[in-house]
Amino acid sequence: MVIMVTEPAISVRGLRVGYISDSGLTTVLRNVTIDIPSNKITGIAGESGSGKSTLASAIMKFINPPMLVESGSIIVDGKYDVLSMDNEQVNEIRGKLISFVPQAAQNSLNPIRKVKEIFFDVLKSRGMDYYSNINVIYRALEDVGFSDKQVLDMYPFQLSGGMRQRVVIAVSLILDPRIVIMDEPTTGLDVVVQHEILKLIKRLQKEKSLSLLIISHDIAMLFQISDYIAVMYGGQVLEYGSYETLLEDAYNPYTYLLLHSVPTITSRGKKLPRIPGDFEGFGRYPKGCVFSSRCPFATDTCREVPPEKVSYDQYGFYICSRYPEWKKEVKKIYE
Ligand SMILES: Nc1ncnc2c1ncn2[C@@H]1O[C@H](COP(=O)(O)OP(=O)(O)O)[C@@H](O)[C@H]1O
Ligand code: SF4
Ligand SMILES: [Mg+2]
């Protein structure tokens, strides 16, 4: 069998990011190593506070004091060693090669700037002129589903949440990037609008062959659009694999619990698993597996010895020392 090995869009190796406070250095991302495939949609799932946005900020080199990168490397498009580049160099690829839609971007649009002024500002910051690029702007608006150019003369408060999100996505695509990171792109939108934005994201990925990284606390939503899914907990990626693999056979109990704690039509009448307890916070980890204080399948060994990462193809891996034994216990507890 010939295994196709493609250059990842983003390669993260041994990334540690922390923040300094009066009590010293607290590590938020702990040794994150992951390859994000090109021309695919990768979802990053995990409860609030698991480190998803910190990972996105690190990839964009937006880590500023009191946060700091302790160690690791991030290679974008096989050649840009982001953490070794200075801000000016990174600015050259931001927006052009890799673009970022931050969490709640649709709510942080400047309320006193019309949509056209938002485009104007973005282009000006890149030394580009609004009027000579007006056709590029029209195309970006069409790309995200605005048939009417009148939106350019509107203020953000005159737009619905969904329209604001479309504007934000259009702005992120204006310089034709090949890699786009979207942090919680559907959070705060109602279900119908969420569905429309997901359809849009999927269409844009296909039409433009984008490498997309979509971050969300909502794993069920990510399963609707992602080709690959990374599951984060306590600043680590506990599992990463294709949509099919995770759906059929999660290797890590946290993935299983996240997925099965969401009600579905087929789960009606069944006892849904719940993830017990809360994340205890950064800097207060168990000695062994980061999830052992909440994992229903944890043993004393889990609590004492950190599990090794097990890779199973170019992208897929999991961190759990009790796979597949824990699967037998699922049946006893939940079925
Ligand atoms: N600027 C900051 N100062 C202090 N702590 C921070 C800062 N940014 C993030 N953190 C810490 O990192 C954790 C992870 O945050 P974040 O990456 O935003 O998680 P997520 O996006 O998964 O909700 C937070 O719970 C917080 O403890
Ligand atoms: S190593 Fe143990 S505690 Fe960690 S996820 Fe696996 S079974 Fe649970
Ligand atoms: Mg976040």
CSV table of N, CA, C and O in Angstrom, one decimal, residues 6-64:
chain,number,residue,atom,x,y,z
A,6,THR,N,1.6,14.1,2.8
A,6,THR,CA,1.5,15.5,2.3
A,6,THR,C,2.1,16.4,3.3
A,6,THR,O,2.1,16.2,4.5
A,7,GLU,N,2.6,17.6,2.8
A,7,GLU,CA,3.2,18.6,3.7
A,7,GLU,C,2.0,19.2,4.5
A,7,GLU,O,1.1,19.7,4.0
A,8,PRO,N,2.2,19.1,5.9
A,8,PRO,CA,1.1,19.8,6.7
A,8,PRO,C,1.1,21.3,6.5
A,8,PRO,O,2.1,21.9,6.2
A,9,ALA,N,-0.1,21.9,6.6
A,9,ALA,CA,-0.3,23.3,6.6
A,9,ALA,C,0.4,24.0,7.8
A,9,ALA,O,1.1,25.0,7.7
A,10,ILE,N,0.3,23.3,8.9
A,10,ILE,CA,0.9,23.8,10.2
A,10,ILE,C,1.5,22.6,10.9
A,10,ILE,O,0.8,21.6,11.1
A,11,SER,N,2.7,22.8,11.4
A,11,SER,CA,3.4,21.7,12.2
A,11,SER,C,3.8,22.3,13.5
A,11,SER,O,4.6,23.2,13.6
A,12,VAL,N,3.2,21.8,14.6
A,12,VAL,CA,3.5,22.3,15.9
A,12,VAL,C,4.3,21.2,16.6
A,12,VAL,O,3.9,20.0,16.6
A,13,ARG,N,5.5,21.6,17.2
A,13,ARG,CA,6.3,20.6,17.9
A,13,ARG,C,6.6,21.0,19.3
A,13,ARG,O,7.2,22.1,19.5
A,14,GLY,N,6.3,20.2,20.3
A,14,GLY,CA,6.7,20.4,21.7
A,14,GLY,C,6.4,21.8,22.2
A,14,GLY,O,7.2,22.4,22.9
A,15,LEU,N,5.2,22.3,21.8
A,15,LEU,CA,4.9,23.7,22.2
A,15,LEU,C,4.5,23.8,23.7
A,15,LEU,O,3.5,23.2,24.1
A,16,ARG,N,5.2,24.7,24.4
A,16,ARG,CA,4.8,25.0,25.7
A,16,ARG,C,4.6,26.5,25.8
A,16,ARG,O,5.5,27.3,25.4
A,17,VAL,N,3.4,26.9,26.3
A,17,VAL,CA,3.1,28.4,26.5
A,17,VAL,C,2.6,28.5,27.9
A,17,VAL,O,1.8,27.7,28.4
A,18,GLY,N,3.1,29.6,28.5
A,18,GLY,CA,2.6,29.8,29.9
A,18,GLY,C,2.4,31.3,30.2
A,18,GLY,O,2.5,32.1,29.3
A,19,TYR,N,2.1,31.6,31.4
A,19,TYR,CA,1.9,33.0,31.8
A,19,TYR,C,2.6,33.3,33.1
A,19,TYR,O,2.6,32.4,34.0
A,20,ILE,N,3.1,34.5,33.3
A,20,ILE,CA,3.8,34.8,34.5
A,20,ILE,C,2.8,35.6,35.4
A,20,ILE,O,2.1,36.5,34.9
A,21,SER,N,2.8,35.2,36.6
A,21,SER,CA,2.0,36.0,37.6
A,21,SER,C,2.8,36.1,38.9
A,21,SER,O,3.9,35.6,38.9
A,22,ASP,N,2.1,36.7,39.9
A,22,ASP,CA,2.9,36.8,41.2
A,22,ASP,C,3.3,35.4,41.7
A,22,ASP,O,4.3,35.3,42.4
A,23,SER,N,2.6,34.4,41.4
A,23,SER,CA,2.9,33.1,41.9
A,23,SER,C,3.9,32.3,40.9
A,23,SER,O,4.2,31.1,41.1
A,24,GLY,N,4.5,33.0,39.9
A,24,GLY,CA,5.5,32.4,39.1
A,24,GLY,C,4.9,32.1,37.7
A,24,GLY,O,3.9,32.7,37.2
A,25,LEU,N,5.6,31.1,37.1
A,25,LEU,CA,5.2,30.7,35.7
A,25,LEU,C,4.2,29.5,35.8
A,25,LEU,O,4.4,28.5,36.4
A,26,THR,N,3.0,29.7,35.1
A,26,THR,CA,2.0,28.7,35.0
A,26,THR,C,1.9,28.3,33.6
A,26,THR,O,1.7,29.1,32.7
A,27,THR,N,2.1,27.0,33.3
A,27,THR,CA,2.1,26.5,31.9
A,27,THR,C,0.7,26.2,31.5
A,27,THR,O,0.0,25.5,32.2
A,28,VAL,N,0.3,26.8,30.4
A,28,VAL,CA,-1.0,26.6,29.8
A,28,VAL,C,-1.0,25.5,28.7
A,28,VAL,O,-1.8,24.5,28.8
A,29,LEU,N,-0.1,25.6,27.7
A,29,LEU,CA,0.0,24.6,26.7
A,29,LEU,C,1.2,23.7,27.1
A,29,LEU,O,2.3,24.2,27.3
A,30,ARG,N,0.9,22.4,27.2
A,30,ARG,CA,2.0,21.5,27.7
A,30,ARG,C,2.4,20.5,26.6
A,30,ARG,O,1.7,19.5,26.4
A,31,ASN,N,3.5,20.9,25.9
A,31,ASN,CA,4.0,20.0,25.0
A,31,ASN,C,3.1,19.6,23.9
A,31,ASN,O,2.9,18.4,23.6
A,32,VAL,N,2.5,20.5,23.2
A,32,VAL,CA,1.6,20.2,22.1
A,32,VAL,C,2.4,19.9,20.8
A,32,VAL,O,3.2,20.7,20.4
A,33,THR,N,2.1,18.8,20.3
A,33,THR,CA,2.8,18.4,19.0
A,33,THR,C,1.7,17.9,18.1
A,33,THR,O,0.9,16.9,18.4
A,34,ILE,N,1.5,18.5,17.0
A,34,ILE,CA,0.4,18.2,16.1
A,34,ILE,C,0.7,18.7,14.7
A,34,ILE,O,1.3,19.7,14.5
A,35,ASP,N,0.3,17.9,13.6
A,35,ASP,CA,0.3,18.4,12.3
A,35,ASP,C,-1.1,18.7,11.8
A,35,ASP,O,-1.9,17.8,11.8
A,36,ILE,N,-1.3,19.9,11.2
A,36,ILE,CA,-2.6,20.2,10.7
A,36,ILE,C,-2.5,20.0,9.2
A,36,ILE,O,-1.7,20.7,8.5
A,37,PRO,N,-3.3,19.1,8.6
A,37,PRO,CA,-3.2,18.8,7.2
A,37,PRO,C,-3.6,19.9,6.3
A,37,PRO,O,-4.4,20.8,6.6
A,38,SER,N,-3.0,19.9,5.1
A,38,SER,CA,-3.4,20.9,4.0
A,38,SER,C,-4.7,20.6,3.4
A,38,SER,O,-5.0,19.4,3.3
A,39,ASN,N,-5.4,21.6,2.9
A,39,ASN,CA,-6.6,21.4,2.1
A,39,ASN,C,-7.7,20.6,2.8
A,39,ASN,O,-8.5,19.9,2.2
A,40,LYS,N,-7.7,20.7,4.1
A,40,LYS,CA,-8.7,20.0,4.9
A,40,LYS,C,-9.3,20.9,6.0
A,40,LYS,O,-8.7,22.0,6.3
A,41,ILE,N,-10.4,20.5,6.6
A,41,ILE,CA,-10.9,21.2,7.8
A,41,ILE,C,-10.5,20.4,9.0
A,41,ILE,O,-10.9,19.3,9.1
A,42,THR,N,-9.8,21.1,9.9
A,42,THR,CA,-9.4,20.4,11.2
A,42,THR,C,-10.2,21.2,12.3
A,42,THR,O,-10.1,22.4,12.3
A,43,GLY,N,-10.9,20.4,13.1
A,43,GLY,CA,-11.6,21.0,14.2
A,43,GLY,C,-10.8,20.9,15.5
A,43,GLY,O,-10.1,19.8,15.7
A,44,ILE,N,-10.7,21.9,16.3
A,44,ILE,CA,-10.1,21.7,17.6
A,44,ILE,C,-11.2,21.9,18.7
A,44,ILE,O,-11.8,22.9,18.8
A,45,ALA,N,-11.4,20.8,19.4
A,45,ALA,CA,-12.5,20.7,20.4
A,45,ALA,C,-12.0,20.7,21.8
A,45,ALA,O,-10.8,20.4,22.0
A,46,GLY,N,-12.8,21.1,22.7
A,46,GLY,CA,-12.4,21.0,24.2
A,46,GLY,C,-13.2,22.0,25.0
A,46,GLY,O,-13.7,23.0,24.4
A,47,GLU,N,-13.3,21.7,26.3
A,47,GLU,CA,-14.1,22.5,27.1
A,47,GLU,C,-13.4,23.9,27.2
A,47,GLU,O,-12.2,24.0,26.9
A,48,SER,N,-14.2,24.9,27.7
A,48,SER,CA,-13.6,26.2,27.8
A,48,SER,C,-12.4,26.2,28.8
A,48,SER,O,-12.5,25.5,29.8
A,49,GLY,N,-11.4,26.8,28.4
A,49,GLY,CA,-10.2,26.9,29.3
A,49,GLY,C,-9.2,25.8,29.0
A,49,GLY,O,-8.2,25.6,29.7
A,50,SER,N,-9.4,25.0,27.9
A,50,SER,CA,-8.5,23.9,27.6
A,50,SER,C,-7.3,24.3,26.9
A,50,SER,O,-6.3,23.5,26.7
A,51,GLY,N,-7.3,25.5,26.4
A,51,GLY,CA,-6.0,26.1,25.8
A,51,GLY,C,-6.2,26.2,24.3
A,51,GLY,O,-5.2,26.5,23.6
A,52,LYS,N,-7.4,26.1,23.7
A,52,LYS,CA,-7.6,26.2,22.3
A,52,LYS,C,-7.2,27.5,21.7
A,52,LYS,O,-6.4,27.6,20.7
A,53,SER,N,-7.7,28.6,22.3
A,53,SER,CA,-7.4,30.0,21.8
A,53,SER,C,-5.9,30.3,22.0
A,53,SER,O,-5.3,31.0,21.1
A,54,THR,N,-5.3,29.8,23.0
A,54,THR,CA,-3.9,30.0,23.3
A,54,THR,C,-3.1,29.3,22.1
A,54,THR,O,-2.1,29.9,21.6
A,55,LEU,N,-3.5,28.2,21.7
A,55,LEU,CA,-2.8,27.5,20.6
A,55,LEU,C,-2.9,28.3,19.3
A,55,LEU,O,-1.9,28.5,18.6
A,56,ALA,N,-4.1,28.8,19.1
A,56,ALA,CA,-4.3,29.6,17.8
A,56,ALA,C,-3.4,30.9,17.9
A,56,ALA,O,-2.8,31.3,16.9
A,57,SER,N,-3.4,31.5,19.1
A,57,SER,CA,-2.6,32.8,19.2
A,57,SER,C,-1.1,32.5,19.0
A,57,SER,O,-0.4,33.3,18.4
A,58,ALA,N,-0.7,31.3,19.5
A,58,ALA,CA,0.7,31.0,19.3
A,58,ALA,C,1.1,30.8,17.8
A,58,ALA,O,2.1,31.2,17.4
A,59,ILE,N,0.1,30.1,17.1
A,59,ILE,CA,0.4,29.9,15.7
A,59,ILE,C,0.5,31.2,15.0
A,59,ILE,O,1.3,31.4,14.1
A,60,MET,N,-0.3,32.2,15.4
A,60,MET,CA,-0.3,33.5,14.7
A,60,MET,C,0.8,34.4,15.3
A,60,MET,O,0.9,35.5,14.9
A,61,LYS,N,1.5,33.9,16.3
A,61,LYS,CA,2.5,34.7,17.0
A,61,LYS,C,1.9,35.9,17.7
A,61,LYS,O,2.4,37.0,17.6
A,62,PHE,N,0.8,35.7,18.3
A,62,PHE,CA,0.1,36.7,19.0
A,62,PHE,C,0.3,36.6,20.6
A,62,PHE,O,-0.6,37.0,21.3
A,63,ILE,N,1.3,35.9,21.0
A,63,ILE,CA,1.5,35.7,22.4
A,63,ILE,C,2.3,36.8,23.0
A,63,ILE,O,3.5,37.1,22.5
A,64,ASN,N,1.7,37.6,23.9
A,64,ASN,CA,2.3,38.8,24.4
A,64,ASN,C,2.3,38.7,26.0
A,64,ASN,O,1.4,38.0,26.5
